[in-house]
Tab-separated table of C-alpha atoms and ligand atoms in Angstrom:
chain	number	residue	atom	x	y	z
U	2	MET	CA	-18.087	-35.846	33.040
U	3	ARG	CA	-15.668	-33.005	33.634
U	4	TYR	CA	-13.173	-32.848	36.440
U	5	ARG	CA	-13.977	-30.091	38.881
U	6	ARG	CA	-10.472	-28.817	38.786
U	7	GLY	CA	-10.129	-27.905	42.423
U	8	VAL	CA	-6.494	-28.491	43.351
U	9	LEU	CA	-5.802	-30.547	40.231
U	10	SER	CA	-3.371	-29.659	37.449
U	11	ARG	CA	-4.290	-28.649	33.889
U	12	ARG	CA	-1.964	-31.414	32.729
U	13	LEU	CA	-4.801	-33.845	33.454
U	14	PRO	CA	-7.423	-34.393	30.746
U	15	GLN	CA	-10.099	-31.721	30.907
U	16	ASP	CA	-12.777	-34.014	29.534
U	17	THR	CA	-12.852	-37.557	30.904
U	18	ALA	CA	-16.182	-38.551	29.375
U	19	PRO	CA	-15.834	-41.895	27.538
U	20	ASN	CA	-16.771	-41.752	23.850
U	21	GLU	CA	-19.728	-43.660	22.404
U	22	TRP	CA	-17.661	-46.697	21.381
U	23	THR	CA	-16.071	-46.975	24.850
U	24	ARG	CA	-19.486	-46.729	26.526
U	25	ALA	CA	-20.819	-49.461	24.246
U	26	LEU	CA	-17.793	-51.636	25.047
U	27	GLU	CA	-18.323	-51.158	28.797
U	28	ARG	CA	-21.964	-52.214	28.408
U	29	ARG	CA	-20.976	-55.370	26.511
U	30	ARG	CA	-18.389	-56.227	29.155
U	31	GLU	CA	-20.900	-55.706	31.964
U	32	SER	CA	-23.381	-57.984	30.169
U	33	GLY	CA	-20.885	-60.839	30.612
U	34	ALA	CA	-20.843	-61.614	26.850
U	35	ARG	CA	-17.830	-63.518	25.491
U	36	LEU	CA	-16.032	-60.924	23.423
U	37	PHE	CA	-13.740	-61.524	20.467
U	38	ASP	CA	-11.261	-58.808	21.313
U	39	LEU	CA	-9.266	-57.934	18.203
U	40	THR	CA	-7.608	-54.986	19.911
U	41	ASP	CA	-5.637	-56.859	22.571
U	42	GLN	CA	-1.893	-56.223	22.305
U	43	ASN	CA	-0.931	-57.921	25.544
U	44	PRO	CA	1.238	-60.917	24.597
U	45	THR	CA	0.915	-62.436	28.072
U	46	ARG	CA	-2.842	-62.907	27.463
U	47	GLN	CA	-2.514	-64.426	24.003
U	48	GLY	CA	-0.605	-67.638	24.653
U	49	LEU	CA	2.634	-66.301	23.182
U	50	CYS	CA	4.796	-66.131	26.293
U	51	ASP	CA	6.739	-68.667	28.244
U	52	ALA	CA	7.275	-66.605	31.397
U	53	ALA	CA	8.602	-69.377	33.667
U	54	PRO	CA	12.293	-69.148	32.601
U	55	ALA	CA	12.139	-65.352	32.817
U	56	LEU	CA	10.662	-65.469	36.295
U	57	ALA	CA	13.297	-68.025	37.341
U	58	ALA	CA	16.042	-65.717	36.051
U	59	LEU	CA	14.785	-63.007	38.424
U	60	ALA	CA	15.676	-65.132	41.470
U	61	ASP	CA	19.304	-64.092	41.427
U	62	PRO	CA	20.875	-63.961	44.917
U	63	ARG	CA	22.977	-60.952	43.829
U	64	ALA	CA	19.716	-58.960	43.880
U	65	ALA	CA	19.780	-59.104	47.678
U	66	ARG	CA	22.134	-56.142	47.510
U	67	TYR	CA	20.884	-52.746	46.272
U	68	GLN	CA	23.545	-50.884	44.322
U	69	PRO	CA	21.705	-48.051	42.597
U	70	GLU	CA	23.159	-46.750	39.349
U	71	ALA	CA	21.275	-43.952	37.618
U	72	ARG	CA	21.778	-45.215	34.057
U	73	GLY	CA	21.315	-48.845	35.144
U	74	LEU	CA	23.745	-51.611	36.032
U	75	ARG	CA	26.691	-51.827	33.684
U	76	SER	CA	26.110	-55.554	33.111
U	77	ALA	CA	22.580	-54.779	31.872
U	78	ARG	CA	23.758	-51.940	29.621
U	79	GLU	CA	26.420	-54.245	28.189
U	80	ALA	CA	23.705	-56.786	27.419
U	81	VAL	CA	21.745	-54.099	25.534
U	82	ALA	CA	24.876	-53.082	23.600
U	83	GLY	CA	25.352	-56.794	22.806
U	84	TYR	CA	21.795	-57.021	21.460
U	85	TYR	CA	22.499	-54.129	19.076
U	86	ALA	CA	25.898	-55.557	18.114
U	87	GLY	CA	24.036	-58.717	17.071
U	88	ARG	CA	22.007	-56.505	14.692
U	89	GLY	CA	25.211	-54.937	13.355
U	90	LEU	CA	24.581	-51.666	15.234
U	91	GLY	CA	27.259	-50.062	17.397
U	92	VAL	CA	26.438	-48.324	20.677
U	93	GLU	CA	28.582	-48.013	23.803
U	94	PRO	CA	27.146	-49.197	27.142
U	95	ASP	CA	27.861	-45.651	28.379
U	96	ASP	CA	25.361	-44.352	25.822
U	97	ILE	CA	22.515	-46.477	27.171
U	98	VAL	CA	20.086	-45.446	29.913
U	99	LEU	CA	17.631	-47.963	31.367
U	100	THR	CA	14.050	-46.958	32.190
U	101	SER	CA	11.075	-48.775	33.676
U	102	GLY	CA	9.208	-48.754	30.350
U	103	THR	CA	9.199	-47.003	26.999
U	104	SER	CA	6.553	-44.618	28.305
U	105	GLU	CA	8.963	-43.554	31.031
U	106	ALA	CA	11.702	-43.186	28.424
U	107	TYR	CA	9.472	-40.748	26.502
U	108	SER	CA	8.807	-38.838	29.688
U	109	HIS	CA	12.501	-38.566	30.584
U	110	LEU	CA	13.226	-37.306	27.071
U	111	PHE	CA	10.402	-34.762	27.067
U	112	ARG	CA	11.788	-33.336	30.307
U	113	VAL	CA	15.375	-33.357	29.108
U	114	LEU	CA	14.642	-31.800	25.705
U	115	CYS	CA	11.687	-29.488	26.343
U	116	ASP	CA	10.646	-26.568	28.463
U	117	PRO	CA	6.930	-26.301	29.264
U	118	GLY	CA	5.107	-25.289	26.085
U	119	ASP	CA	7.806	-26.565	23.745
U	120	GLN	CA	6.741	-28.724	20.862
U	121	VAL	CA	7.398	-32.269	19.679
U	122	LEU	CA	6.319	-33.503	16.237
U	123	VAL	CA	4.691	-36.931	16.036
U	124	PRO	CA	3.592	-39.093	13.097
U	125	SER	CA	-0.059	-39.108	12.130
U	126	PRO	CA	-1.615	-41.689	12.073
U	127	GLY	CA	0.181	-42.686	15.237
U	128	TYR	CA	0.283	-44.125	18.709
U	129	PRO	CA	-2.368	-42.437	20.908
U	130	LEU	CA	-0.511	-42.721	24.238
U	131	LEU	CA	1.944	-40.021	23.176
U	132	GLY	CA	-0.712	-37.330	23.763
U	133	PRO	CA	-1.218	-38.016	27.476
U	134	LEU	CA	2.512	-38.574	28.011
U	135	ALA	CA	3.317	-35.189	26.489
U	136	ALA	CA	0.516	-33.445	28.390
U	137	LEU	CA	1.869	-34.774	31.681
U	138	ASP	CA	5.194	-33.133	30.876
U	139	ALA	CA	3.572	-29.882	29.650
U	140	VAL	CA	4.788	-30.530	26.108
U	141	GLU	CA	2.695	-29.725	23.030
U	142	LEU	CA	2.404	-32.333	20.308
U	143	ALA	CA	1.928	-31.421	16.665
U	144	PRO	CA	1.334	-33.985	13.925
U	145	TYR	CA	3.311	-34.537	10.752
U	146	PRO	CA	1.611	-36.659	8.084
U	147	LEU	CA	2.378	-40.168	6.979
U	148	VAL	CA	0.984	-40.455	3.476
U	149	LEU	CA	-0.135	-43.667	1.831
U	150	ALA	CA	1.269	-44.111	-1.668
U	151	ASP	CA	2.778	-47.495	-2.586
U	152	ARG	CA	3.424	-47.640	1.177
U	153	TRP	CA	3.114	-45.196	4.073
U	154	ARG	CA	5.830	-42.573	3.802
U	155	PRO	CA	6.578	-39.549	5.975
U	156	ASP	CA	5.698	-36.333	4.175
U	157	LEU	CA	9.112	-34.741	4.672
U	158	PRO	CA	8.257	-31.324	3.148
U	159	ALA	CA	5.237	-31.135	5.493
U	160	LEU	CA	7.465	-32.188	8.377
U	161	GLU	CA	9.897	-29.422	7.524
U	162	ARG	CA	7.060	-26.874	7.404
U	163	ALA	CA	5.814	-28.078	10.793
U	164	ILE	CA	9.152	-27.302	12.472
U	165	GLY	CA	8.779	-24.042	14.344
U	166	PRO	CA	10.769	-22.012	16.866
U	167	ARG	CA	9.536	-24.153	19.764
U	168	THR	CA	10.042	-27.549	18.107
U	169	ARG	CA	12.540	-29.563	20.123
U	170	ALA	CA	12.165	-33.102	18.757
U	171	VAL	CA	10.634	-35.262	16.048
U	172	VAL	CA	9.295	-38.693	16.982
U	173	VAL	CA	9.701	-41.554	14.520
U	174	VAL	CA	8.033	-44.885	15.283
U	175	GLN	CA	9.110	-47.839	13.196
U	176	PRO	CA	7.400	-50.022	12.453
U	177	ASN	CA	4.811	-47.391	13.211
U	178	HIS	CA	1.874	-48.189	15.443
U	179	PRO	CA	-0.663	-48.733	13.838
U	180	THR	CA	0.381	-48.391	10.171
U	181	GLY	CA	3.280	-50.877	10.418
U	182	SER	CA	5.382	-48.622	8.207
U	183	CYS	CA	9.139	-48.006	8.323
U	184	LEU	CA	11.361	-45.331	6.896
U	185	ASP	CA	13.850	-46.448	4.280
U	186	GLU	CA	17.525	-45.482	4.496
U	187	ALA	CA	17.036	-42.425	2.244
U	188	GLU	CA	14.159	-41.145	4.401
U	189	ILE	CA	16.205	-41.708	7.557
U	190	ALA	CA	19.119	-39.754	6.079
U	191	ALA	CA	16.816	-36.910	4.973
U	192	LEU	CA	15.151	-36.739	8.381
U	193	ASP	CA	18.528	-36.730	10.125
U	194	ALA	CA	19.782	-33.888	7.916
U	195	LEU	CA	16.575	-31.892	8.429
U	196	CYS	CA	16.719	-32.254	12.214
U	197	ALA	CA	20.446	-31.425	12.329
U	198	ALA	CA	19.862	-28.281	10.247
U	199	ASN	CA	17.077	-27.131	12.577
U	200	ASP	CA	18.700	-28.088	15.881
U	201	VAL	CA	15.985	-30.606	16.622
U	202	ALA	CA	16.452	-34.024	18.250
U	203	VAL	CA	15.078	-37.333	16.931
U	204	ILE	CA	13.254	-39.753	19.213
U	205	ALA	CA	13.084	-43.118	17.441
U	206	ASP	CA	10.616	-45.553	18.987
U	207	GLU	CA	11.781	-48.944	17.725
U	208	VAL	CA	9.837	-51.179	20.120
U	209	PHE	CA	8.491	-53.183	17.148
U	210	GLY	CA	11.835	-53.046	15.323
U	211	ASP	CA	12.430	-56.790	15.473
U	212	PHE	CA	9.044	-57.605	13.955
U	213	LEU	CA	9.362	-57.080	10.219
U	214	TRP	CA	7.132	-59.367	8.168
U	215	ALA	CA	8.518	-61.860	5.669
U	216	GLY	CA	7.482	-61.365	2.083
U	217	GLU	CA	6.727	-57.654	2.436
U	218	ALA	CA	8.576	-54.902	0.608
U	219	SER	CA	11.422	-55.124	3.118
U	220	ALA	CA	12.739	-58.607	3.869
U	221	ALA	CA	12.081	-60.146	7.291
U	222	GLY	CA	14.622	-59.091	9.866
U	223	PRO	CA	15.121	-56.038	11.984
U	224	ALA	CA	13.888	-52.739	10.630
U	225	PRO	CA	16.481	-50.136	9.625
U	226	SER	CA	17.426	-48.411	12.871
U	227	LEU	CA	18.085	-44.768	13.693
U	228	LEU	CA	21.046	-45.987	15.720
U	229	GLY	CA	24.309	-45.393	13.891
U	230	GLU	CA	26.201	-42.384	12.580
U	231	ARG	CA	23.801	-39.448	12.951
U	232	ARG	CA	24.154	-35.701	12.613
U	233	SER	CA	21.258	-34.857	14.944
U	234	PRO	CA	21.015	-35.877	18.611
U	235	THR	CA	19.144	-39.173	18.367
U	236	PHE	CA	17.464	-41.265	21.062
U	237	VAL	CA	16.454	-44.829	20.204
U	238	LEU	CA	13.831	-46.505	22.410
U	239	GLN	CA	13.368	-50.238	22.836
U	240	GLY	CA	12.407	-52.586	25.663
U	241	LEU	CA	11.321	-55.954	26.975
U	242	SER	CA	7.551	-55.393	26.491
U	243	LYS	CA	7.663	-56.092	22.783
U	244	LEU	CA	11.158	-57.459	22.177
U	245	CYS	CA	10.742	-60.327	24.657
U	246	GLY	CA	6.983	-60.268	25.365
U	247	LEU	CA	7.636	-59.337	28.983
U	248	PRO	CA	5.728	-56.073	29.638
U	249	GLN	CA	5.274	-56.997	33.296
U	250	LEU	CA	9.030	-56.842	33.938
U	251	LYS	CA	9.122	-53.104	33.206
U	252	LEU	CA	12.495	-52.616	31.578
U	253	SER	CA	13.227	-50.488	28.528
U	254	TRP	CA	16.057	-48.267	27.436
U	255	VAL	CA	17.215	-45.209	25.559
U	256	ALA	CA	20.260	-45.672	23.306
U	257	LEU	CA	22.018	-42.491	22.219
U	258	ALA	CA	23.389	-41.610	18.796
U	259	GLY	CA	24.534	-38.359	17.211
U	260	PRO	CA	27.475	-35.992	17.571
U	261	ALA	CA	29.742	-36.777	20.536
U	262	ALA	CA	29.301	-33.420	22.307
U	263	ALA	CA	25.499	-33.513	22.081
U	264	ARG	CA	25.536	-37.134	23.193
U	265	ALA	CA	27.644	-36.318	26.232
U	266	ARG	CA	25.293	-33.495	27.260
U	267	ALA	CA	22.220	-35.690	26.771
U	268	ARG	CA	23.841	-38.541	28.707
U	269	THR	CA	24.492	-36.294	31.705
U	270	ALA	CA	20.972	-34.859	31.564
U	271	LEU	CA	19.277	-38.259	31.274
U	272	GLU	CA	21.444	-39.608	34.062
U	273	TRP	CA	20.332	-36.734	36.265
U	274	VAL	CA	16.636	-37.391	35.595
U	275	ALA	CA	17.013	-41.150	36.040
U	276	ASP	CA	18.857	-40.592	39.316
U	277	ALA	CA	15.794	-38.806	40.697
U	278	TYR	CA	13.709	-41.984	40.244
U	279	LEU	CA	16.030	-45.022	40.118
U	280	SER	CA	12.944	-46.768	38.797
U	281	VAL	CA	14.334	-49.986	37.326
U	282	GLY	CA	14.399	-52.949	39.729
U	283	THR	CA	17.656	-54.790	40.415
U	284	PRO	CA	16.379	-58.360	39.690
U	285	VAL	CA	15.298	-57.519	36.140
U	286	GLN	CA	18.577	-55.718	35.422
U	287	LEU	CA	20.597	-58.717	36.590
U	288	ALA	CA	18.409	-61.053	34.530
U	289	LEU	CA	18.624	-58.948	31.353
U	290	PRO	CA	21.392	-60.934	29.587
U	291	ALA	CA	19.377	-64.163	29.993
U	292	LEU	CA	16.096	-62.476	29.034
U	293	LEU	CA	17.569	-61.055	25.834
U	294	GLU	CA	19.095	-64.426	24.954
U	295	ALA	CA	15.647	-66.007	25.158
U	296	ARG	CA	13.931	-63.495	22.841
U	297	HIS	CA	14.326	-65.470	19.616
U	298	ALA	CA	11.684	-68.103	20.431
U	299	PHE	CA	9.149	-65.401	21.357
U	300	ARG	CA	9.857	-63.470	18.171
U	301	ALA	CA	9.384	-66.587	16.060
U	302	ARG	CA	6.031	-67.323	17.730
U	303	VAL	CA	4.815	-63.739	17.213
U	304	LEU	CA	5.857	-63.606	13.553
U	305	GLU	CA	4.118	-66.916	12.886
U	306	ARG	CA	0.962	-65.721	14.699
U	307	VAL	CA	0.955	-62.436	12.776
U	308	ARG	CA	1.409	-64.232	9.453
U	309	ALA	CA	-1.374	-66.731	10.148
U	310	ASN	CA	-3.801	-64.047	11.349
U	311	ARG	CA	-3.118	-61.812	8.360
U	312	ASP	CA	-3.711	-64.699	5.982
U	313	ALA	CA	-6.931	-65.540	7.826
U	314	LEU	CA	-8.061	-61.912	7.666
U	315	VAL	CA	-7.385	-61.618	3.939
U	316	ALA	CA	-9.326	-64.849	3.356
U	317	ALA	CA	-12.228	-63.730	5.574
U	318	LEU	CA	-12.517	-60.284	3.965
U	319	GLY	CA	-12.545	-61.958	0.548
U	320	ALA	CA	-14.554	-59.827	-1.820
U	321	CYS	CA	-16.433	-57.810	0.845
U	322	GLY	CA	-14.738	-54.624	-0.342
U	323	ALA	CA	-12.519	-54.086	2.697
U	324	ARG	CA	-8.767	-54.558	2.302
U	325	LEU	CA	-5.565	-54.541	4.318
U	326	LEU	CA	-3.289	-51.563	3.823
U	327	PRO	CA	0.353	-52.252	2.991
U	328	ALA	CA	2.708	-52.504	5.959
U	329	ALA	CA	6.201	-53.737	6.692
U	330	GLY	CA	5.876	-55.060	10.230
U	331	GLY	CA	4.566	-54.659	13.774
U	332	TRP	CA	1.679	-56.204	15.678
U	333	THR	CA	-1.270	-54.378	14.117
U	334	THR	CA	-2.977	-54.136	10.763
U	335	VAL	CA	-5.142	-51.439	9.243
U	336	VAL	CA	-8.291	-52.428	7.348
U	337	ARG	CA	-9.510	-49.911	4.776
U	338	LEU	CA	-13.306	-50.069	4.611
U	339	PRO	CA	-15.344	-49.820	1.397
U	340	GLU	CA	-16.605	-46.431	0.267
U	341	GLY	CA	-19.446	-45.184	2.443
U	342	VAL	CA	-18.823	-47.444	5.462
U	343	ASP	CA	-18.265	-45.356	8.577
U	344	ALA	CA	-15.651	-46.929	10.866
U	345	GLU	CA	-17.040	-45.623	14.158
U	346	ALA	CA	-20.560	-46.835	13.304
U	347	LEU	CA	-19.189	-50.181	12.138
U	348	ALA	CA	-17.072	-50.613	15.307
U	349	ILE	CA	-20.172	-49.959	17.440
U	350	ALA	CA	-22.233	-52.397	15.351
U	351	LEU	CA	-19.445	-54.966	15.779
U	352	LEU	CA	-19.715	-54.693	19.558
U	353	ALA	CA	-23.318	-55.862	19.222
U	354	ARG	CA	-21.817	-58.935	17.508
U	355	ASP	CA	-19.315	-59.310	20.370
U	356	VAL	CA	-16.326	-58.155	18.310
U	357	VAL	CA	-13.974	-55.489	19.637
U	358	ALA	CA	-12.166	-53.529	16.906
U	359	HIS	CA	-10.713	-50.024	17.069
U	360	PRO	CA	-12.056	-47.353	14.724
U	361	GLY	CA	-9.162	-45.613	12.987
U	362	HIS	CA	-9.892	-42.184	14.453
U	363	PHE	CA	-8.356	-43.390	17.733
U	364	TYR	CA	-5.077	-43.205	15.793
U	365	ASP	CA	-5.846	-39.988	13.930
U	366	PHE	CA	-6.501	-41.326	10.470
U	367	GLU	CA	-7.656	-38.504	8.256
U	368	ASP	CA	-10.996	-40.043	7.285
U	369	ASP	CA	-13.120	-42.389	9.391
U	370	ALA	CA	-12.759	-45.321	7.007
U	371	HIS	CA	-10.374	-47.669	8.834
U	372	LEU	CA	-10.396	-50.346	11.483
U	373	VAL	CA	-7.235	-51.151	13.424
U	374	LEU	CA	-6.793	-54.756	14.540
U	375	SER	CA	-4.221	-56.511	16.683
U	376	LEU	CA	-2.541	-59.392	14.856
U	377	ILE	CA	-1.280	-61.206	17.947
U	378	VAL	CA	-4.727	-62.389	19.119
U	379	GLN	CA	-5.221	-66.168	19.636
U	380	PRO	CA	-6.102	-67.646	16.220
U	381	GLU	CA	-9.465	-69.082	17.224
U	382	ALA	CA	-10.769	-65.713	18.460
U	383	PHE	CA	-9.125	-63.855	15.579
U	384	VAL	CA	-10.664	-66.047	12.878
U	385	GLU	CA	-14.147	-65.770	14.396
U	386	GLY	CA	-13.772	-62.016	14.831
U	387	ALA	CA	-12.532	-61.604	11.246
U	388	ALA	CA	-15.525	-63.567	9.900
U	389	ARG	CA	-17.928	-61.359	11.859
U	390	ILE	CA	-16.205	-58.205	10.604
U	391	ALA	CA	-16.542	-59.384	6.994
U	392	ALA	CA	-20.223	-60.227	7.545
U	393	ALA	CA	-20.890	-56.809	9.105
U	394	VAL	CA	-19.138	-55.009	6.223
U	395	ARG	CA	-21.152	-56.957	3.661
U	396	GLU	CA	-24.392	-55.949	5.373
U	397	ARG	CA	-23.638	-52.223	5.327
G	10	PLP	C1	4.789	-47.630	19.655
G	10	PLP	C2	4.800	-47.926	21.124
G	10	PLP	N1	5.713	-47.325	21.902
G	10	PLP	C3	5.757	-47.557	23.231
G	10	PLP	C4	4.880	-48.432	23.839
G	10	PLP	C5	4.960	-48.610	25.338
G	10	PLP	O1	5.830	-49.614	25.649
G	10	PLP	P1	6.227	-49.938	27.159
G	10	PLP	O2	5.367	-51.097	27.561
G	10	PLP	O3	7.661	-50.299	27.086
G	10	PLP	O4	6.004	-48.702	27.993
G	10	PLP	C6	3.897	-49.066	23.065
G	10	PLP	C7	2.930	-49.979	23.691
G	10	PLP	O5	2.056	-50.543	23.061
G	10	PLP	C8	3.871	-48.811	21.674
G	10	PLP	O6	2.941	-49.373	20.888
């Protein structure tokens, strides 16, 4: 189906027809079949969250009074600065702007950094929501490649070539969704220098930054952050959805780094945009110190779930010819399929076996030879889904 444009904007998608996989998924859902959904990334549906204390923390009588502050309440921004201080990262509460989600943070930044038609570079493979977010703000996205060698690395020469006269920012996601890859300190320094030399900002999406996997190339702990001494204007995104498993509370933030003058200009601009919406609710801002305190138990449960599901997946795939690609962290894994197995066709065949798995082209992998799976799914469903994937691969 195509929109008849009528009064509607070109920022909306021109083609809303669902693809073949989505149509097949809708048919399976309508049939009432029990699906083993290995794409679900919603922690509140996967038995990982203990929402009761968070909800109790929202019942703060101080929230009876509305005292709007464009960047967010100082007490909340101090709590965010405290979270970073605990990771050994310095940022002033004045350099933090609260938003109602990371998606809104992207949108604020696109508007602050770009004129209509300006360009932002994004990693490929990468997170598909960035396309619609950019389109809604009349920003063009262009990919820069992540290349798989011993691990996924940004192709910095290709990134440099991709920077053009209308490039305003480079997005870095780490751990990246879906590849789970991080930049090392040398890559971060090179990227910072490149962006500073070209007058381009860095948007660092670190929503999975606290979910590095033990035993991988980088030790468990937080990923290296773009926050710190930077030469280019740098905007670090993080929020409660992933950090605390509380997406329904709708609170994220932008933390600023980079040269003082650029930071001051960006702060004023972001404050102006945020003031037009005042989108973050008072109860969640007042509760933020308690919510951040409680994040450790959630993180431990997620890391244990991810470890157990990865082990189960490796065991299930066995010698079927499919293998997990190396990654450093995050909530997803990428399965490389054996030569000749088409991911889209396999994902559709899996739906007939009641398994939901994303074909890699949703994330712009170069060849259609990957499945992307969520690692936070309840173990029982994950193990059954993994066994069915292995069986389907063996039969192809
Ligand atoms: C890499 C990445 N950034 C941002 C978001 C959006 O987060 P939020 O719920 O804070 O808008 C997601 C959600 O899955 C994500 O994977």
